[in-house]
Amino acid sequence: MPIRLRLTLWSCLIFGFLLAAITISIYLVHSTSNYKEQDRILSKISLHIRGELEKEIKEGGSLSEARFSLEKFSLNGVYVLINDASGNYIAASLNPFRAPDAPLPDLRKMKRNLHTFTDPEFGRFRMMVTPVWDADRVVGYIQAEISLKQIDTSLARLKWLIFFVTCTGLFLAAAGSWFLARKALSGVEIISQTAQAIAVSQGFDRRVLYTGAKDELSQLAETFNEMLESLENAFVSQRRFIAYASHELRAPLTTIRGNLDILQRMKNIPPEDQVEILGDTRREAIRMSKLVADLLSLARADAGQEIRMQIVDLSKLLKEVESEIQAWDKKVSIQAEWEPSVMTWGNEDLLKQLLLILAENAVRYTPEGGHIMLAAYLDSRHCGIRAADTGIGIDPRDLPNIFERFYRSESARMHSSEGSGLGLSIAKWIVELHGGNIIVTSVPGEGSDFQVRLPKIKE
Ligand code: ADP
């Protein structure tokens, strides 16, 4: 059932219940007080007449000889009949509202003294039967009757009025809540239409155009738009990532295929050329497998895969990395410094990968004869790694972008064809995963200094 209909039904139900409770209470209070007032009038008149009759009997008269006239009483629309002890009619007032001979049940058999009867012509009337006593003997009955027709008619009118007011009230409540629910839910409708359109077309650049008042719905629309923006960013960078990745993979594959084609087609290639072609093919294959390994690292980063952590000695890692680099074919000098034990909490493989990325970049972007310094250090609150070089440096305009995936500065491209632009984005992920940060200071043409600060293990 749509929310709009549910809201309308609920408000009608609550409003109807309240209205019914109020009007029924009014009706009941009104009718009870009216009927009670009739009983009070009957009782007042009956007791008054009985007093007069009993006084007359006491003075020596009898009921049948009583010389009183009922007309001397103010009867207020009450019809009074006097009967003897056996129920025979003696006297009656002159204002009958019902046929005097209308059949009545045997009054003597009745236990209560107040009764309601219905006359086919005059409608309902109320009767009070009061015995008249002579000492301890009942000598007759006073039968006082009052018509309920007027009250019945006015209560019947009141009933219709209540019915009419309740129906109109319910109708207005239904129309009002239907209108309000429509107004309130129009924002939700706009949001759901936008979501549907996005689901069909994947157009994450769409936004919800909500023009209503500043309320919960405008907040929802705003949040939805923010979510769309981050989805759009993720979607765009995902696409860019795929495009870059396939482009980067295609380059070494093209070289490998080209080299293999040459080897297959040309039979008489001199052995030294063959060696060169095979060396080139091998380098491209190595580059490709490194690229694939980097892509895998980033995929792991994106998947938020859980990483096993342990105590890691950064000095030991730096020692290993230094001896690996010393074995590379390079034209720069390397100096490594470490304090005896630089302990942090982390993943050994990832921290080694971080060291290798920084060291490899330093080697790659430092021209022949340059100098590289690697260090693992401790200060009062942190432990850290440093990779400084006297290389080509980084232009300040490139600095904000170097941690982006596939970003390579113009000067880096000119200086080296190696590299894919993924190293520093992996480095940043590793550092953040370990709760640290990475700071770069660099002067173009003079060198760069990468400093990684990691949490220190408290002794
Ligand atoms: P790449 O594979 O290009 O080295 P990285 O993500 O490791 O990719 O680095 C991104 C960019 O940061 C590099 O292209 C280069 O412009 C710059 N960069 C990184 N390290 C250095 C460095 N030691 N000296 C100069 N530039 C660097």
Short mmCIF file of C-alpha atoms and ligand atoms in Angstrom, two decimals:
data_model
loop_
_atom_site.label_atom_id
_atom_site.label_comp_id
_atom_site.label_asym_id
_atom_site.label_seq_id
_atom_site.Cartn_x
_atom_site.Cartn_y
_atom_site.Cartn_z
CA MET A 1 0.00 0.00 0.00
CA PRO A 2 1.54 3.39 -0.94
CA ILE A 3 2.77 5.53 1.99
CA ARG A 4 0.50 8.35 0.89
CA LEU A 5 -2.61 6.19 1.21
CA ARG A 6 -1.36 4.76 4.50
CA LEU A 7 -0.77 8.24 5.94
CA THR A 8 -4.22 9.34 4.84
CA LEU A 9 -5.91 6.26 6.29
CA TRP A 10 -4.06 6.59 9.58
CA SER A 11 -4.87 10.26 10.01
CA CYS A 12 -8.54 9.57 9.09
CA LEU A 13 -8.62 6.73 11.59
CA ILE A 14 -7.15 8.82 14.41
CA PHE A 15 -9.22 11.88 13.57
CA GLY A 16 -12.39 9.78 13.17
CA PHE A 17 -11.77 8.08 16.49
CA LEU A 18 -11.27 11.41 18.28
CA LEU A 19 -14.29 12.96 16.59
CA ALA A 20 -16.47 9.94 17.42
CA ALA A 21 -15.29 9.93 21.05
CA ILE A 22 -16.04 13.65 21.45
CA THR A 23 -19.43 13.64 19.70
CA ILE A 24 -20.62 10.42 21.36
CA SER A 25 -19.67 11.81 24.78
CA ILE A 26 -21.54 15.05 24.03
CA TYR A 27 -24.57 13.07 22.89
CA LEU A 28 -24.56 10.80 25.93
CA VAL A 29 -24.15 13.65 28.45
CA HIS A 30 -26.85 15.66 26.70
CA SER A 31 -29.38 12.82 26.43
CA THR A 32 -28.81 11.51 29.98
CA SER A 33 -29.23 14.95 31.55
CA ASN A 34 -32.39 15.56 29.52
CA TYR A 35 -34.04 12.27 30.47
CA LYS A 36 -32.99 12.68 34.11
CA GLU A 37 -34.59 16.12 34.14
CA GLN A 38 -37.90 14.56 33.03
CA ASP A 39 -37.70 12.02 35.86
CA ARG A 40 -36.97 14.84 38.30
CA ILE A 41 -40.07 16.76 37.15
CA LEU A 42 -42.23 13.62 37.44
CA SER A 43 -40.96 12.86 40.92
CA LYS A 44 -41.42 16.46 42.13
CA ILE A 45 -45.02 16.65 40.94
CA SER A 46 -45.94 13.11 42.14
CA LEU A 47 -44.56 13.75 45.64
CA HIS A 48 -46.34 17.08 45.85
CA ILE A 49 -49.72 15.57 44.85
CA ARG A 50 -49.18 12.61 47.18
CA GLY A 51 -48.53 14.99 50.09
CA GLU A 52 -51.77 16.85 49.37
CA LEU A 53 -53.81 13.64 49.01
CA GLU A 54 -52.43 12.03 52.15
CA LYS A 55 -53.14 15.26 54.08
CA GLU A 56 -56.75 15.23 52.89
CA ILE A 57 -57.20 11.52 53.79
CA LYS A 58 -55.74 12.19 57.25
CA GLU A 59 -58.31 14.92 57.74
CA GLY A 60 -61.07 12.31 57.30
CA GLY A 61 -61.65 12.23 53.56
CA SER A 62 -61.14 9.28 51.24
CA LEU A 63 -59.38 9.10 47.94
CA SER A 64 -62.54 8.59 45.90
CA GLU A 65 -64.27 11.46 47.66
CA ALA A 66 -61.29 13.73 47.47
CA ARG A 67 -62.50 17.10 46.42
CA PHE A 68 -59.27 18.31 45.05
CA SER A 69 -58.83 19.42 41.50
CA LEU A 70 -55.62 18.45 39.75
CA GLU A 71 -55.78 21.74 37.89
CA LYS A 72 -54.66 23.65 40.94
CA PHE A 73 -51.18 22.19 40.56
CA SER A 74 -48.71 23.61 38.12
CA LEU A 75 -48.23 20.45 36.10
CA ASN A 76 -45.52 21.55 33.66
CA GLY A 77 -46.79 19.44 30.74
CA VAL A 78 -47.27 16.42 33.00
CA TYR A 79 -50.39 14.28 32.60
CA VAL A 80 -51.57 13.03 36.00
CA LEU A 81 -54.09 10.27 36.71
CA ILE A 82 -55.33 9.16 40.13
CA ASN A 83 -56.30 5.50 40.53
CA ASP A 84 -57.68 3.68 43.52
CA ALA A 85 -55.90 0.73 45.15
CA SER A 86 -57.34 -1.70 42.56
CA GLY A 87 -56.21 0.47 39.68
CA ASN A 88 -59.59 2.03 38.81
CA TYR A 89 -59.54 5.49 37.40
CA ILE A 90 -60.65 8.30 39.75
CA ALA A 91 -59.45 11.59 38.31
CA ALA A 92 -57.15 12.94 35.59
CA SER A 93 -55.61 16.26 34.62
CA LEU A 94 -56.86 18.06 31.51
CA ASN A 95 -53.73 18.03 29.45
CA PRO A 96 -53.50 14.52 28.00
CA PHE A 97 -50.78 13.98 25.42
CA ARG A 98 -51.83 10.44 24.77
CA ALA A 99 -55.13 8.66 24.32
CA PRO A 100 -56.40 7.99 27.89
CA ASP A 101 -57.63 4.55 26.88
CA ALA A 102 -54.29 3.49 25.40
CA PRO A 103 -53.54 0.04 26.80
CA LEU A 104 -50.91 -0.04 29.53
CA PRO A 105 -49.38 -3.02 31.30
CA ASP A 106 -50.73 -3.84 34.77
CA LEU A 107 -49.06 -1.21 36.92
CA ARG A 108 -49.49 -3.21 40.11
CA LYS A 109 -47.25 -5.95 38.79
CA MET A 110 -44.39 -3.58 38.13
CA LYS A 111 -41.51 -3.52 40.54
CA ARG A 112 -39.88 -0.21 39.56
CA ASN A 113 -41.91 2.94 39.75
CA LEU A 114 -40.47 4.53 36.59
CA HIS A 115 -41.32 3.18 33.16
CA THR A 116 -41.06 4.18 29.53
CA PHE A 117 -43.87 3.36 27.09
CA THR A 118 -44.42 4.04 23.43
CA ASP A 119 -47.76 5.33 22.20
CA PRO A 120 -48.33 4.72 18.48
CA GLU A 121 -49.66 8.25 18.03
CA PHE A 122 -47.81 10.36 20.62
CA GLY A 123 -44.47 8.60 20.64
CA ARG A 124 -42.51 7.71 23.77
CA PHE A 125 -43.52 8.85 27.23
CA ARG A 126 -42.18 8.36 30.73
CA MET A 127 -44.41 7.32 33.59
CA MET A 128 -43.93 7.42 37.35
CA VAL A 129 -46.25 5.43 39.62
CA THR A 130 -46.39 6.61 43.23
CA PRO A 131 -48.52 4.84 45.87
CA VAL A 132 -50.77 6.91 48.19
CA TRP A 133 -50.81 5.71 51.77
CA ASP A 134 -53.39 5.86 54.53
CA ALA A 135 -51.37 4.87 57.59
CA ASP A 136 -49.84 1.52 56.52
CA ARG A 137 -52.30 0.81 53.72
CA VAL A 138 -52.02 1.70 50.04
CA VAL A 139 -55.26 3.42 49.09
CA GLY A 140 -54.41 4.45 45.55
CA TYR A 141 -51.83 5.34 42.95
CA ILE A 142 -50.72 8.55 41.35
CA GLN A 143 -49.77 7.98 37.73
CA ALA A 144 -47.65 10.90 36.42
CA GLU A 145 -46.66 10.88 32.76
CA ILE A 146 -44.51 13.13 30.65
CA SER A 147 -43.97 13.05 26.90
CA LEU A 148 -40.46 12.34 25.66
CA LYS A 149 -41.39 13.24 22.08
CA GLN A 150 -39.69 16.64 22.04
CA ILE A 151 -36.47 15.33 23.58
CA ASP A 152 -36.49 12.30 21.29
CA THR A 153 -36.92 14.55 18.25
CA SER A 154 -34.20 16.94 19.32
CA LEU A 155 -31.83 14.06 20.11
CA ALA A 156 -32.60 12.47 16.74
CA ARG A 157 -31.70 15.82 15.14
CA LEU A 158 -28.53 15.95 17.21
CA LYS A 159 -27.67 12.44 15.99
CA TRP A 160 -28.02 13.55 12.37
CA LEU A 161 -25.96 16.66 13.08
CA ILE A 162 -23.22 14.54 14.66
CA PHE A 163 -23.29 12.18 11.69
CA PHE A 164 -23.06 15.07 9.27
CA VAL A 165 -20.25 16.81 11.21
CA THR A 166 -18.31 13.52 11.54
CA CYS A 167 -18.64 12.74 7.81
CA THR A 168 -17.65 16.27 6.80
CA GLY A 169 -14.77 16.23 9.31
CA LEU A 170 -13.55 12.88 8.01
CA PHE A 171 -13.80 14.04 4.43
CA LEU A 172 -11.84 17.22 5.23
CA ALA A 173 -9.26 15.23 7.23
CA ALA A 174 -8.84 12.76 4.35
CA ALA A 175 -8.52 15.51 1.75
CA GLY A 176 -6.14 17.51 3.97
CA SER A 177 -3.87 14.61 4.81
CA TRP A 178 -3.91 13.38 1.20
CA PHE A 179 -2.82 16.84 0.08
CA LEU A 180 -0.19 17.17 2.85
CA ALA A 181 1.15 13.66 2.22
CA ARG A 182 1.42 14.44 -1.49
CA LYS A 183 3.28 17.66 -0.73
CA ALA A 184 5.57 15.97 1.78
CA LEU A 185 6.31 13.00 -0.46
CA SER A 186 6.84 14.95 -3.66
CA GLY A 187 10.53 15.31 -2.67
CA VAL A 188 10.81 11.56 -2.19
CA GLU A 189 9.22 11.07 -5.60
CA ILE A 190 11.79 13.37 -7.21
CA ILE A 191 14.62 11.48 -5.49
CA SER A 192 13.27 8.09 -6.51
CA GLN A 193 12.76 9.25 -10.12
CA THR A 194 16.37 10.44 -10.22
CA ALA A 195 17.55 7.15 -8.72
CA GLN A 196 15.52 5.25 -11.32
CA ALA A 197 16.91 7.33 -14.17
CA ILE A 198 20.43 6.67 -12.87
CA ALA A 199 19.75 2.95 -12.57
CA VAL A 200 18.66 2.87 -16.23
CA SER A 201 21.36 5.09 -17.73
CA GLN A 202 24.21 4.99 -15.15
CA GLY A 203 24.27 8.78 -15.47
CA PHE A 204 25.93 9.61 -12.16
CA ASP A 205 26.24 13.23 -13.27
CA ARG A 206 22.52 13.74 -12.60
CA ARG A 207 21.43 15.59 -9.47
CA VAL A 208 18.15 15.87 -7.56
CA LEU A 209 16.66 19.31 -8.18
CA TYR A 210 14.77 19.84 -4.94
CA THR A 211 13.22 23.28 -4.62
CA GLY A 212 11.12 22.77 -1.48
CA ALA A 213 11.59 24.28 1.96
CA LYS A 214 14.66 23.58 4.10
CA ASP A 215 13.49 20.47 5.92
CA GLU A 216 14.32 16.77 6.35
CA LEU A 217 13.56 16.11 2.68
CA SER A 218 15.86 18.86 1.45
CA GLN A 219 18.50 17.33 3.73
CA LEU A 220 17.81 13.91 2.18
CA ALA A 221 18.11 15.40 -1.31
CA GLU A 222 21.37 17.07 -0.32
CA THR A 223 22.77 13.82 1.10
CA PHE A 224 21.60 11.96 -2.01
CA ASN A 225 23.39 14.52 -4.21
CA GLU A 226 26.55 14.20 -2.13
CA MET A 227 26.35 10.43 -2.50
CA LEU A 228 25.89 10.84 -6.27
CA GLU A 229 28.92 13.11 -6.40
CA SER A 230 31.13 10.58 -4.66
CA LEU A 231 29.70 7.80 -6.85
CA GLU A 232 30.39 9.90 -9.92
CA ASN A 233 33.96 10.51 -8.75
CA ALA A 234 34.44 6.82 -8.06
CA PHE A 235 32.89 5.88 -11.40
CA VAL A 236 34.99 8.38 -13.34
CA SER A 237 38.22 7.40 -11.60
CA GLN A 238 37.36 3.71 -12.11
CA ARG A 239 36.94 4.34 -15.84
CA ARG A 240 40.11 6.39 -15.95
CA PHE A 241 41.91 3.67 -14.04
CA ILE A 242 40.79 0.98 -16.50
CA ALA A 243 41.70 3.16 -19.48
CA TYR A 244 45.18 3.92 -18.05
CA ALA A 245 45.75 0.32 -17.00
CA SER A 246 44.88 -1.07 -20.43
CA HIS A 247 46.98 1.61 -22.09
CA GLU A 248 49.96 0.86 -19.84
CA LEU A 249 49.60 -2.88 -20.41
CA ARG A 250 49.26 -2.47 -24.16
CA ALA A 251 52.61 -0.68 -24.52
CA PRO A 252 54.86 -3.56 -23.26
CA LEU A 253 52.62 -6.13 -24.97
CA THR A 254 53.00 -4.34 -28.31
CA THR A 255 56.78 -4.27 -27.91
CA ILE A 256 56.91 -7.97 -26.96
CA ARG A 257 54.68 -8.95 -29.91
CA GLY A 258 56.70 -6.77 -32.30
CA ASN A 259 59.99 -8.29 -31.13
CA LEU A 260 58.63 -11.83 -31.42
CA ASP A 261 57.31 -11.05 -34.94
CA ILE A 262 60.77 -9.84 -35.97
CA LEU A 263 62.40 -12.98 -34.57
CA GLN A 264 59.85 -15.17 -36.37
CA ARG A 265 59.91 -13.43 -39.74
CA MET A 266 63.59 -12.61 -40.11
CA LYS A 267 65.71 -15.73 -40.24
CA ASN A 268 69.20 -14.25 -40.53
CA ILE A 269 69.37 -11.79 -37.66
CA PRO A 270 72.92 -11.28 -36.39
CA PRO A 271 73.45 -12.85 -32.97
CA GLU A 272 74.19 -9.49 -31.26
CA ASP A 273 70.88 -8.07 -32.59
CA GLN A 274 69.09 -11.19 -31.42
CA VAL A 275 70.52 -10.67 -27.92
CA GLU A 276 69.38 -7.06 -27.98
CA ILE A 277 65.86 -7.97 -29.14
CA LEU A 278 65.56 -10.68 -26.49
CA GLY A 279 66.90 -8.31 -23.79
CA ASP A 280 64.33 -5.71 -24.83
CA THR A 281 61.57 -8.32 -24.75
CA ARG A 282 62.67 -9.48 -21.30
CA ARG A 283 62.69 -5.90 -19.95
CA GLU A 284 59.18 -5.31 -21.27
CA ALA A 285 57.96 -8.58 -19.75
CA ILE A 286 59.48 -7.57 -16.39
CA ARG A 287 57.86 -4.14 -16.68
CA MET A 288 54.53 -5.74 -17.44
CA SER A 289 54.69 -8.15 -14.51
CA LYS A 290 55.61 -5.23 -12.21
CA LEU A 291 52.65 -3.29 -13.56
CA VAL A 292 50.36 -6.24 -12.97
CA ALA A 293 51.74 -6.60 -9.42
CA ASP A 294 51.10 -2.88 -8.79
CA LEU A 295 47.56 -3.16 -10.14
CA LEU A 296 46.98 -6.12 -7.84
CA SER A 297 48.23 -4.10 -4.86
CA LEU A 298 45.81 -1.30 -5.71
CA ALA A 299 42.95 -3.76 -6.19
CA ARG A 300 43.72 -5.12 -2.72
CA ALA A 301 43.74 -1.56 -1.39
CA ASP A 302 40.35 -0.83 -2.97
CA ALA A 303 38.87 -4.06 -1.70
CA GLY A 304 39.84 -3.03 1.84
CA GLN A 305 41.37 -6.46 2.35
CA GLU A 306 42.38 -7.20 5.91
CA ILE A 307 46.14 -7.07 6.42
CA ARG A 308 47.99 -9.15 9.00
CA MET A 309 49.98 -6.88 11.33
CA GLN A 310 52.97 -7.66 13.54
CA ILE A 311 55.98 -5.95 15.09
CA VAL A 312 58.35 -4.95 12.29
CA ASP A 313 61.95 -3.79 12.56
CA LEU A 314 62.34 -1.04 9.95
CA SER A 315 66.17 -1.09 10.32
CA LYS A 316 66.25 -4.74 9.30
CA LEU A 317 64.01 -4.02 6.30
CA LEU A 318 66.16 -1.08 5.24
CA LYS A 319 69.28 -3.27 5.41
CA GLU A 320 67.62 -5.81 3.09
CA VAL A 321 66.45 -3.15 0.65
CA GLU A 322 69.87 -1.51 0.58
CA SER A 323 71.62 -4.74 -0.37
CA GLU A 324 68.97 -5.35 -3.07
CA ILE A 325 69.53 -1.90 -4.59
CA GLN A 326 73.29 -2.16 -4.44
CA ALA A 327 72.93 -5.13 -6.80
CA TRP A 328 71.04 -3.01 -9.39
CA ASP A 329 72.75 -1.67 -12.47
CA LYS A 330 72.87 2.01 -11.48
CA LYS A 331 75.10 5.04 -11.83
CA VAL A 332 74.44 6.73 -8.50
CA SER A 333 75.94 6.32 -5.03
CA ILE A 334 73.76 5.05 -2.19
CA GLN A 335 74.20 5.66 1.47
CA ALA A 336 71.96 3.98 4.05
CA GLU A 337 71.68 4.85 7.75
CA TRP A 338 69.61 3.18 10.42
CA GLU A 339 69.30 3.25 14.15
CA PRO A 340 69.74 -0.11 15.92
CA SER A 341 66.10 -1.07 16.17
CA VAL A 342 63.33 1.02 14.72
CA MET A 343 60.23 -0.87 15.68
CA THR A 344 56.74 -0.27 14.32
CA TRP A 345 53.48 -2.18 14.12
CA GLY A 346 52.72 -3.24 10.58
CA ASN A 347 52.91 -5.65 7.73
CA GLU A 348 56.49 -6.56 6.82
CA ASP A 349 55.87 -7.23 3.12
CA LEU A 350 53.98 -3.98 2.61
CA LEU A 351 56.57 -1.90 4.49
CA LYS A 352 59.32 -3.44 2.39
CA GLN A 353 57.30 -2.63 -0.74
CA LEU A 354 57.05 0.97 0.52
CA LEU A 355 60.82 1.19 1.01
CA LEU A 356 61.43 -0.27 -2.43
CA ILE A 357 59.05 2.18 -4.13
CA LEU A 358 60.80 5.18 -2.53
CA ALA A 359 64.27 3.81 -3.22
CA GLU A 360 63.40 2.86 -6.78
CA ASN A 361 62.00 6.35 -7.49
CA ALA A 362 65.12 7.94 -6.02
CA VAL A 363 67.34 5.80 -8.27
CA ARG A 364 65.09 6.35 -11.30
CA TYR A 365 64.92 10.15 -11.03
CA THR A 366 68.55 10.80 -10.05
CA PRO A 367 70.91 11.41 -12.97
CA GLU A 368 74.32 9.76 -13.27
CA GLY A 369 76.76 10.70 -10.51
CA GLY A 370 74.00 11.71 -8.10
CA HIS A 371 73.63 10.65 -4.51
CA ILE A 372 70.86 8.84 -2.64
CA MET A 373 70.40 8.65 1.11
CA LEU A 374 68.10 6.10 2.76
CA ALA A 375 67.42 6.13 6.51
CA ALA A 376 65.34 4.51 9.24
CA TYR A 377 65.07 6.79 12.26
CA LEU A 378 63.37 7.27 15.61
CA ASP A 379 62.28 10.46 17.32
CA SER A 380 60.45 11.07 20.58
CA ARG A 381 57.00 10.17 19.20
CA HIS A 382 57.46 8.53 15.82
CA CYS A 383 59.62 6.22 13.86
CA GLY A 384 60.20 6.77 10.21
CA ILE A 385 61.81 6.16 6.87
CA ARG A 386 63.51 8.72 4.69
CA ALA A 387 64.53 8.59 1.03
CA ALA A 388 66.41 11.69 -0.17
CA ASP A 389 68.12 12.18 -3.49
CA THR A 390 69.98 14.78 -5.51
CA GLY A 391 67.81 14.04 -8.55
CA ILE A 392 65.63 16.02 -10.96
CA GLY A 393 63.29 17.19 -8.18
CA ILE A 394 59.55 17.81 -8.53
CA ASP A 395 57.91 20.94 -9.91
CA PRO A 396 55.69 22.54 -7.19
CA ARG A 397 52.76 22.31 -9.66
CA ASP A 398 53.20 18.53 -9.83
CA LEU A 399 53.52 18.03 -6.08
CA PRO A 400 49.77 17.87 -5.32
CA ASN A 401 49.29 15.18 -8.02
CA ILE A 402 52.19 12.78 -7.57
CA PHE A 403 50.17 10.46 -5.29
CA GLU A 404 47.41 10.06 -7.89
CA ARG A 405 47.21 6.82 -9.80
CA PHE A 406 49.04 6.85 -13.14
CA TYR A 407 50.24 10.42 -12.63
CA ARG A 408 53.69 11.05 -14.12
CA SER A 409 55.16 14.52 -14.37
CA GLU A 410 56.38 15.86 -17.66
CA SER A 411 60.00 16.02 -16.41
CA ALA A 412 59.75 12.42 -15.11
CA ARG A 413 58.54 11.21 -18.53
CA MET A 414 61.40 13.01 -20.23
CA HIS A 415 63.93 11.66 -17.79
CA SER A 416 62.83 8.02 -17.73
CA SER A 417 60.53 5.87 -19.82
CA GLU A 418 60.28 3.41 -16.96
CA GLY A 419 57.57 3.69 -14.33
CA SER A 420 53.82 3.61 -14.57
CA GLY A 421 52.74 6.31 -12.11
CA LEU A 422 51.38 3.77 -9.62
CA GLY A 423 54.27 3.57 -7.13
CA LEU A 424 53.45 6.59 -4.96
CA SER A 425 49.69 5.84 -4.85
CA ILE A 426 50.58 2.39 -3.50
CA ALA A 427 53.08 4.01 -1.08
CA LYS A 428 50.41 6.39 0.19
CA TRP A 429 47.94 3.55 0.71
CA ILE A 430 50.56 1.56 2.69
CA VAL A 431 51.45 4.56 4.85
CA GLU A 432 47.81 5.38 5.63
CA LEU A 433 47.07 1.73 6.36
CA HIS A 434 49.76 1.92 9.04
CA GLY A 435 48.35 5.13 10.52
CA GLY A 436 51.24 7.26 9.31
CA ASN A 437 51.80 10.12 6.90
CA ILE A 438 54.16 10.99 4.10
CA ILE A 439 55.77 14.39 3.51
CA VAL A 440 57.61 15.44 0.38
CA THR A 441 59.95 18.38 0.06
CA SER A 442 61.57 18.94 -3.30
CA VAL A 443 63.46 21.56 -5.29
CA PRO A 444 63.42 21.12 -9.06
CA GLY A 445 66.91 20.39 -10.34
CA GLU A 446 68.30 19.85 -6.84
CA GLY A 447 66.55 16.79 -5.43
CA SER A 448 63.67 15.39 -3.41
CA ASP A 449 63.19 14.25 0.15
CA PHE A 450 60.40 11.76 1.02
CA GLN A 451 59.75 11.32 4.74
CA VAL A 452 57.39 8.69 6.08
CA ARG A 453 56.31 8.94 9.71
CA LEU A 454 54.85 5.86 11.36
CA PRO A 455 53.56 5.24 14.89
CA LYS A 456 56.30 4.11 17.25
CA ILE A 457 55.84 1.06 19.48
CA LYS A 458 55.92 2.18 23.11
CA GLU A 459 58.48 0.37 25.22
P1 ADP B 1 56.48 6.41 -11.39
O1 ADP B 1 56.27 5.02 -11.80
O2 ADP B 1 56.29 7.40 -12.48
O3 ADP B 1 57.72 6.62 -10.64
P2 ADP B 1 55.24 7.09 -8.93
O4 ADP B 1 53.82 7.03 -8.53
O5 ADP B 1 56.22 6.34 -8.12
O6 ADP B 1 55.27 6.68 -10.44
O7 ADP B 1 55.64 8.59 -8.95
C1 ADP B 1 54.79 9.56 -9.48
C2 ADP B 1 55.55 10.77 -9.95
O8 ADP B 1 56.16 11.42 -8.84
C3 ADP B 1 56.68 10.42 -10.84
O9 ADP B 1 56.27 10.28 -12.17
C4 ADP B 1 57.57 11.64 -10.68
O10 ADP B 1 57.08 12.72 -11.46
C5 ADP B 1 57.39 12.00 -9.23
N1 ADP B 1 58.48 11.44 -8.36
C6 ADP B 1 58.37 10.41 -7.50
N2 ADP B 1 59.53 10.20 -6.85
C7 ADP B 1 60.40 11.11 -7.31
C8 ADP B 1 61.74 11.43 -7.02
N3 ADP B 1 62.46 10.74 -6.14
N4 ADP B 1 62.31 12.47 -7.69
C9 ADP B 1 61.60 13.18 -8.59
N5 ADP B 1 60.32 12.93 -8.91
C10 ADP B 1 59.72 11.91 -8.28
#
